[in-house]
């Protein structure tokens, strides 16, 4: 089936990214893996390449486009090579939409040029210890000072991807006590990580995504200037909800891309690996397993592409995004597991991309809302 989602510009970008990965990432990726993060300097290279500015208006140094299709190409190419770009995905997929939607003119002038260049890396701090998917249950507070010049931020966050290298973090905090509507009273702040009282706790030791830095954050009487409030006070929960479909599309598309890469890795391996005097690819079980995997990947590609087109058109609903995430992440789970099995014992070794892919993929059914939460959203949209 011929795909129609990408045009010549996207394919030219794909060639550029593929060459960049081969030259700048693959040779040093094992070092990143061992260190548990990509080096900070790498993000400057992504800035120079223009990766961070695709969806940023031209007046702030970006390309001025309004599309997620270049991000989709990045997902496919990083998965194809068995690598990832550290915490940079959060910078673009999670942080940028809030800046474009909520930042006023003064804030855009301050934030976006440095965002584009990689001089300031951004992260999003929503999850807290003990709250998980219950965003409305957050305990971090931001209280306005008596003179009205700043907020005083206190609390903690966990599972913050990009949290170690971040220069600015969009922190969700309570500016009003929970009322009858628990969702009211949350606000968003662009917090400078160099602020006094701001600290990074543990760099978390994760099962997968080893090259993206994920941290615990703590705030003790951190002064946040009122000029760094994003959007209106107390409306943060609704802002978060508005951006969840794009976040969930990103996870869905990334999972599909991982499943496609897994089939490629397995096909290459079984063609070269010999057992009982024959290539593993010669056996009927191998052919049938890979054929079934390819059929699932084809279906996931169609779902991911359809969601991408809807997202670019501004029509992707919460239920559609949940459906795409649920389907693509479950497909990736099944396909990657089967492809690892076809590698035999070598599939369990981290030197093989399939092993890293297996570990990296597991979180897709958890973050951005668990599979169980996705089912609840879909069921609600069905009137159940």
Coordinates of C-alpha atoms in Angstrom, one line a residue:
X1 CA 0.0 0.0 0.0
X2 CA 1.4 3.4 -1.0
X3 CA 1.5 5.9 1.8
X4 CA 0.2 9.4 1.1
X5 CA 1.1 11.1 4.4
X6 CA 4.5 12.4 3.4
X7 CA 5.7 14.6 0.5
X8 CA 9.0 15.4 -1.1
X9 CA 10.0 17.9 1.7
X10 CA 9.4 15.2 4.3
X11 CA 11.5 12.6 2.3
X12 CA 14.3 15.2 1.9
X13 CA 14.2 15.7 5.7
X14 CA 14.3 12.0 6.1
X15 CA 17.5 11.7 4.1
X16 CA 19.1 14.5 6.1
X17 CA 18.1 12.9 9.5
X18 CA 19.3 9.4 8.4
X19 CA 22.7 10.8 7.4
X20 CA 22.9 12.8 10.7
X21 CA 22.1 9.7 12.8
X22 CA 24.7 7.6 11.0
X23 CA 27.4 10.3 11.4
X24 CA 26.6 11.8 14.8
X25 CA 24.7 9.2 16.9
X26 CA 25.4 5.6 15.9
X27 CA 29.2 5.8 16.5
X28 CA 28.7 7.1 20.1
X29 CA 25.4 5.6 21.1
X30 CA 26.9 2.9 23.2
X31 CA 28.6 5.6 25.2
X32 CA 25.3 7.4 25.7
X33 CA 23.7 4.1 26.8
X34 CA 26.4 3.5 29.4
X35 CA 26.2 7.1 30.7
X36 CA 22.4 6.9 30.9
X37 CA 21.9 10.1 28.9
X38 CA 22.7 12.0 25.8
X39 CA 25.3 14.7 26.3
X40 CA 24.1 18.3 26.6
X41 CA 26.1 19.4 23.6
X42 CA 24.1 17.0 21.3
X43 CA 21.1 19.3 21.7
X44 CA 23.0 22.2 20.2
X45 CA 23.6 20.0 17.1
X46 CA 19.9 19.3 16.8
X47 CA 19.3 23.1 17.1
X48 CA 21.8 23.8 14.3
X49 CA 20.0 21.1 12.2
X50 CA 16.7 23.0 12.6
X51 CA 14.9 20.1 14.4
X52 CA 13.7 22.3 17.2
X53 CA 12.4 25.2 15.1
X54 CA 10.2 23.4 12.5
X55 CA 6.9 24.5 14.2
X56 CA 8.2 27.8 15.6
X57 CA 7.2 31.1 13.9
X58 CA 9.9 32.5 11.6
X59 CA 10.1 35.7 13.6
X60 CA 11.6 33.7 16.5
X61 CA 14.1 31.8 14.3
X62 CA 11.9 28.8 13.3
X63 CA 10.6 27.5 10.0
X64 CA 7.1 28.7 10.6
X65 CA 5.4 25.4 9.7
X66 CA 2.3 23.9 11.5
X67 CA 2.7 20.2 11.1
X68 CA 3.7 17.1 13.0
X69 CA 4.9 15.2 9.9
X70 CA 8.5 16.0 10.4
X71 CA 8.3 14.7 14.0
X72 CA 6.8 11.5 12.5
X73 CA 9.8 11.2 10.2
X74 CA 12.1 11.6 13.3
X75 CA 10.2 8.7 15.1
X76 CA 10.7 6.5 12.1
X77 CA 14.3 7.2 11.5
X78 CA 15.5 7.0 15.1
X79 CA 13.6 3.7 15.6
X80 CA 15.0 2.4 12.3
X81 CA 18.6 3.0 13.6
X82 CA 17.8 1.7 17.1
X83 CA 18.6 5.0 18.8
X84 CA 16.8 7.9 20.4
X85 CA 17.6 11.6 20.8
X86 CA 17.6 11.7 24.6
X87 CA 15.1 14.1 26.2
X88 CA 14.7 16.2 23.0
X89 CA 11.4 14.6 22.2
X90 CA 9.9 16.2 25.3
X91 CA 11.3 19.6 24.3
X92 CA 9.4 19.6 21.0
X93 CA 6.4 17.3 21.5
X94 CA 5.4 18.3 25.1
X95 CA 6.8 21.8 25.9
X96 CA 6.5 23.6 22.6
X97 CA 2.7 23.3 22.3
X98 CA 2.2 25.1 25.6
X99 CA 4.6 27.9 24.6
X100 CA 2.8 28.4 21.3
X101 CA -0.7 28.2 22.9
X102 CA -0.1 30.2 26.2
X103 CA 3.0 32.4 26.0
X104 CA 2.3 36.1 25.4
X105 CA 4.4 38.2 23.0
X106 CA 6.9 39.1 25.6
X107 CA 7.4 35.5 26.7
X108 CA 7.7 34.3 23.1
X109 CA 10.5 36.8 22.5
X110 CA 12.3 35.6 25.6
X111 CA 11.8 31.9 25.3
X112 CA 11.5 30.8 21.6
X113 CA 14.8 31.9 20.1
X114 CA 16.7 30.0 22.8
X115 CA 14.3 27.1 22.4
X116 CA 15.1 26.9 18.7
X117 CA 18.8 27.0 19.1
X118 CA 18.9 24.4 21.9
X119 CA 20.4 27.0 24.3
X120 CA 17.4 26.5 26.6
X121 CA 16.1 22.9 26.8
X122 CA 12.6 22.5 28.2
X123 CA 10.8 19.7 30.1
X124 CA 7.3 19.3 31.5
X125 CA 6.8 18.5 35.2
X126 CA 3.3 17.2 35.8
X127 CA 3.5 13.8 37.6
X128 CA 4.1 13.7 41.4
X129 CA 5.0 10.8 43.7
X130 CA 1.8 9.0 44.6
X131 CA -0.5 10.7 42.1
X132 CA 0.3 9.0 38.8
X133 CA -2.5 9.7 36.3
X134 CA -4.5 11.7 38.8
X135 CA -3.3 15.1 37.8
X136 CA -6.0 16.9 39.8
X137 CA -4.6 15.3 42.9
X138 CA -1.2 17.2 42.7
X139 CA 0.1 18.7 45.9
X140 CA 2.8 21.1 44.6
X141 CA 1.8 24.7 45.4
X142 CA 2.6 28.1 44.1
X143 CA 1.4 31.0 46.3
X144 CA 1.5 34.6 45.2
X145 CA 3.7 36.8 47.3
X146 CA 2.2 39.7 49.3
X147 CA 3.7 42.3 46.9
X148 CA 2.4 40.4 43.9
X149 CA 5.8 40.2 42.1
X150 CA 6.4 36.4 42.3
X151 CA 5.0 33.1 43.3
X152 CA 6.6 30.8 45.9
X153 CA 6.8 27.3 44.6
X154 CA 6.9 24.3 47.0
X155 CA 6.6 20.6 46.2
X156 CA 8.1 17.8 44.2
X157 CA 7.8 16.0 40.8
X158 CA 8.9 12.6 39.5
X159 CA 9.4 10.8 36.2
X160 CA 10.4 14.0 34.5
X161 CA 12.0 13.2 31.2
X162 CA 14.6 15.7 30.2
X163 CA 14.7 16.8 33.8
X164 CA 18.5 16.6 34.2
X165 CA 19.5 18.7 31.3
X166 CA 16.5 21.1 31.3
X167 CA 17.1 24.8 31.5
X168 CA 13.4 25.6 31.8
X169 CA 10.6 23.4 33.1
X170 CA 6.9 23.9 32.7
X171 CA 5.8 23.1 36.3
X172 CA 2.1 22.4 37.1
X173 CA 1.2 23.6 40.6
X174 CA -1.8 24.5 42.7
X175 CA -2.5 28.2 43.0
X176 CA -5.9 27.6 44.6
X177 CA -7.0 24.9 47.0
X178 CA -9.1 22.1 45.6
X179 CA -12.7 23.1 45.4
X180 CA -15.8 21.1 44.4
X181 CA -14.2 20.8 41.0
X182 CA -10.8 19.3 41.7
X183 CA -9.5 20.3 38.3
X184 CA -9.8 24.0 39.0
X185 CA -6.9 25.8 40.7
X186 CA -3.9 24.4 38.8
X187 CA -1.5 26.8 37.0
X188 CA 1.5 26.4 34.7
X189 CA 4.8 28.2 35.2
X190 CA 8.0 28.4 33.1
X191 CA 10.5 27.8 35.9
X192 CA 14.2 28.6 35.5
X193 CA 16.1 25.6 36.7
X194 CA 18.9 27.9 38.1
X195 CA 16.5 29.4 40.6
X196 CA 17.4 29.2 44.3
X197 CA 15.6 26.3 46.0
X198 CA 15.2 24.3 42.8
X199 CA 17.0 21.0 42.9
X200 CA 17.3 17.8 40.9
X201 CA 17.1 14.7 42.9
X202 CA 17.9 11.3 41.6
X203 CA 18.5 10.7 37.9
X204 CA 16.1 7.7 37.8
X205 CA 17.4 4.3 36.8
X206 CA 14.9 3.1 34.2
X207 CA 14.3 -0.2 32.5
X208 CA 14.4 1.3 29.1
X209 CA 15.0 4.7 27.3
X210 CA 18.4 4.6 28.9
X211 CA 19.7 7.6 26.9
X212 CA 17.0 10.0 28.0
X213 CA 17.5 11.6 31.3
X214 CA 14.6 11.2 33.7
X215 CA 14.7 12.8 37.1
X216 CA 13.0 13.7 40.4
X217 CA 12.6 17.5 41.0
X218 CA 12.2 19.3 44.3
X219 CA 11.1 22.9 44.9
X220 CA 11.7 24.6 48.3
X221 CA 10.5 28.2 48.4
X222 CA 11.4 28.8 44.7
X223 CA 10.6 32.3 43.6
X224 CA 8.9 32.3 40.2
X225 CA 8.4 35.8 38.7
X226 CA 4.8 36.6 37.8
X227 CA 6.1 37.2 34.2
X228 CA 6.7 33.4 34.0
X229 CA 3.1 32.3 34.5
X230 CA 1.9 30.7 31.4
X231 CA -1.7 31.5 30.4
X232 CA -4.3 32.3 33.0
X233 CA -4.1 31.3 36.7
X234 CA -6.1 28.3 37.8
X235 CA -6.8 27.0 34.2
X236 CA -3.8 24.7 34.0
X237 CA -5.7 21.4 34.0
X238 CA -7.7 22.5 31.0
X239 CA -4.5 23.5 29.1
X240 CA -3.1 20.1 29.9
X241 CA -6.1 18.4 28.5
X242 CA -6.0 20.4 25.3
X243 CA -2.5 19.0 24.5
X244 CA -3.0 15.4 25.5
X245 CA -4.2 14.3 22.0
X246 CA -1.0 15.4 20.4
X247 CA 1.1 13.8 23.2
X248 CA -0.8 10.5 22.8
X249 CA -0.5 10.7 19.0
X250 CA 3.3 11.0 19.5
X251 CA 3.4 7.9 21.7
X252 CA 1.2 6.0 19.2
X253 CA 3.3 6.9 16.2
X254 CA 6.6 6.2 18.1
X255 CA 5.3 2.8 19.1
X256 CA 4.3 2.0 15.5
X257 CA 7.8 3.1 14.3
X258 CA 9.4 0.8 16.9
X259 CA 7.3 -2.2 15.7
X260 CA 8.3 -1.5 12.1
X261 CA 12.0 -1.3 13.1
X262 CA 11.6 -4.6 15.1
X263 CA 10.5 -6.5 12.0
X264 CA 13.4 -5.0 10.1
X265 CA 15.9 -6.1 12.7
X266 CA 14.4 -9.6 13.0
X267 CA 14.2 -10.1 9.2
X268 CA 17.9 -9.1 8.9
X269 CA 18.9 -11.4 11.8
X270 CA 17.0 -14.5 10.6
X271 CA 18.4 -14.1 7.1
X272 CA 22.0 -14.1 8.4
X273 CA 21.7 -16.6 11.3
X274 CA 22.2 -20.3 10.5
X275 CA 20.7 -23.1 12.6
X276 CA 20.9 -26.8 11.7
X277 CA 22.7 -25.9 8.5
X278 CA 20.0 -23.5 7.3
X279 CA 19.2 -19.8 7.7
X280 CA 16.6 -19.3 10.4
X281 CA 14.5 -17.5 7.7
X282 CA 14.2 -20.9 5.9
X283 CA 11.8 -22.4 8.5
X284 CA 8.1 -22.1 8.1
X285 CA 7.6 -20.8 11.6
X286 CA 9.9 -17.9 11.1
X287 CA 8.1 -16.9 7.9
X288 CA 4.7 -17.2 9.5
X289 CA 5.7 -15.2 12.6
X290 CA 7.3 -12.4 10.6
X291 CA 4.4 -12.3 8.2
X292 CA 1.9 -12.0 11.1
X293 CA 4.1 -9.2 12.5
X294 CA 4.2 -7.4 9.2
X295 CA 0.4 -7.5 8.9
X296 CA 0.1 -5.9 12.4
X297 CA 2.7 -3.3 11.5
X298 CA 0.7 -2.4 8.3
X299 CA -2.4 -1.9 10.4
X300 CA -0.6 0.2 13.0
X301 CA 0.9 2.3 10.3
X302 CA -2.6 3.0 8.9
X303 CA -3.9 4.0 12.3
X304 CA -0.9 6.2 13.1
X305 CA -1.0 7.9 9.7
X306 CA -4.8 8.6 10.0
X307 CA -4.3 10.1 13.5
X308 CA -1.4 12.2 12.1
X309 CA -3.6 13.6 9.3
X310 CA -6.4 14.4 11.8
X311 CA -3.9 16.0 14.2
X312 CA -2.5 18.3 11.5
X313 CA -6.0 19.2 10.5
X314 CA -6.8 20.1 14.1
X315 CA -9.5 17.4 14.2
X316 CA -7.9 14.7 16.4
X317 CA -10.3 14.1 19.3
X318 CA -9.4 12.8 22.7
X319 CA -11.1 9.5 22.0
X320 CA -9.4 9.0 18.6
X321 CA -6.0 9.8 20.2
X322 CA -6.7 7.3 23.0
X323 CA -7.7 4.7 20.4
X324 CA -4.6 5.2 18.3
X325 CA -2.3 5.0 21.4
X326 CA -4.0 1.9 22.7
X327 CA -3.9 0.1 19.4
X328 CA -0.4 1.1 18.3
X329 CA 1.2 0.4 21.7
X330 CA -0.4 -3.0 22.1
X331 CA 0.7 -3.9 18.5
X332 CA 4.2 -2.8 19.3
X333 CA 4.2 -4.9 22.5
X334 CA 3.2 -8.1 20.6
X335 CA 5.4 -7.5 17.5
X336 CA 8.6 -6.6 19.4
X337 CA 8.2 -9.6 21.7
X338 CA 7.9 -12.0 18.7
X339 CA 10.8 -10.4 17.0
X340 CA 13.0 -10.7 20.0
X341 CA 12.0 -14.4 20.2
X342 CA 13.2 -14.9 16.7
X343 CA 16.7 -13.6 17.8
X344 CA 16.9 -16.4 20.3
X345 CA 19.4 -15.8 23.1
X346 CA 21.0 -13.0 21.3
X347 CA 17.8 -11.1 21.5
X348 CA 18.3 -10.8 25.3
X349 CA 21.7 -9.1 24.8
X350 CA 21.8 -5.3 25.0
X351 CA 24.3 -5.2 22.2
X352 CA 21.5 -6.1 19.8
X353 CA 19.0 -3.3 19.0
X354 CA 16.0 -5.6 19.5
X355 CA 16.8 -5.9 23.2
X356 CA 17.0 -2.2 23.7
X357 CA 13.9 -1.7 21.7
X358 CA 12.0 -4.3 23.9
X359 CA 12.9 -2.3 27.0
X360 CA 12.3 1.1 25.4
X361 CA 8.9 0.1 24.2
X362 CA 7.5 -1.1 27.5
X363 CA 6.7 2.4 28.9
X364 CA 4.5 3.2 25.9
X365 CA 1.6 1.5 27.6
X366 CA 2.1 3.5 30.8
X367 CA 3.1 7.1 30.1
X368 CA 0.8 9.6 28.5
X369 CA -2.0 7.7 30.2
X370 CA -2.0 3.9 30.8
X371 CA -3.7 1.5 28.4
X372 CA -6.4 1.2 31.1
X373 CA -7.0 5.0 31.1
X374 CA -7.2 4.9 27.2
X375 CA -9.9 2.2 27.4
X376 CA -11.9 4.3 29.9
X377 CA -11.7 7.3 27.5
X378 CA -12.8 5.3 24.6
X379 CA -15.6 3.6 26.5
X380 CA -16.9 7.0 27.7
X381 CA -16.9 8.3 24.1
X382 CA -19.1 5.2 23.2
X383 CA -21.6 6.3 25.8
X384 CA -20.8 3.4 28.1

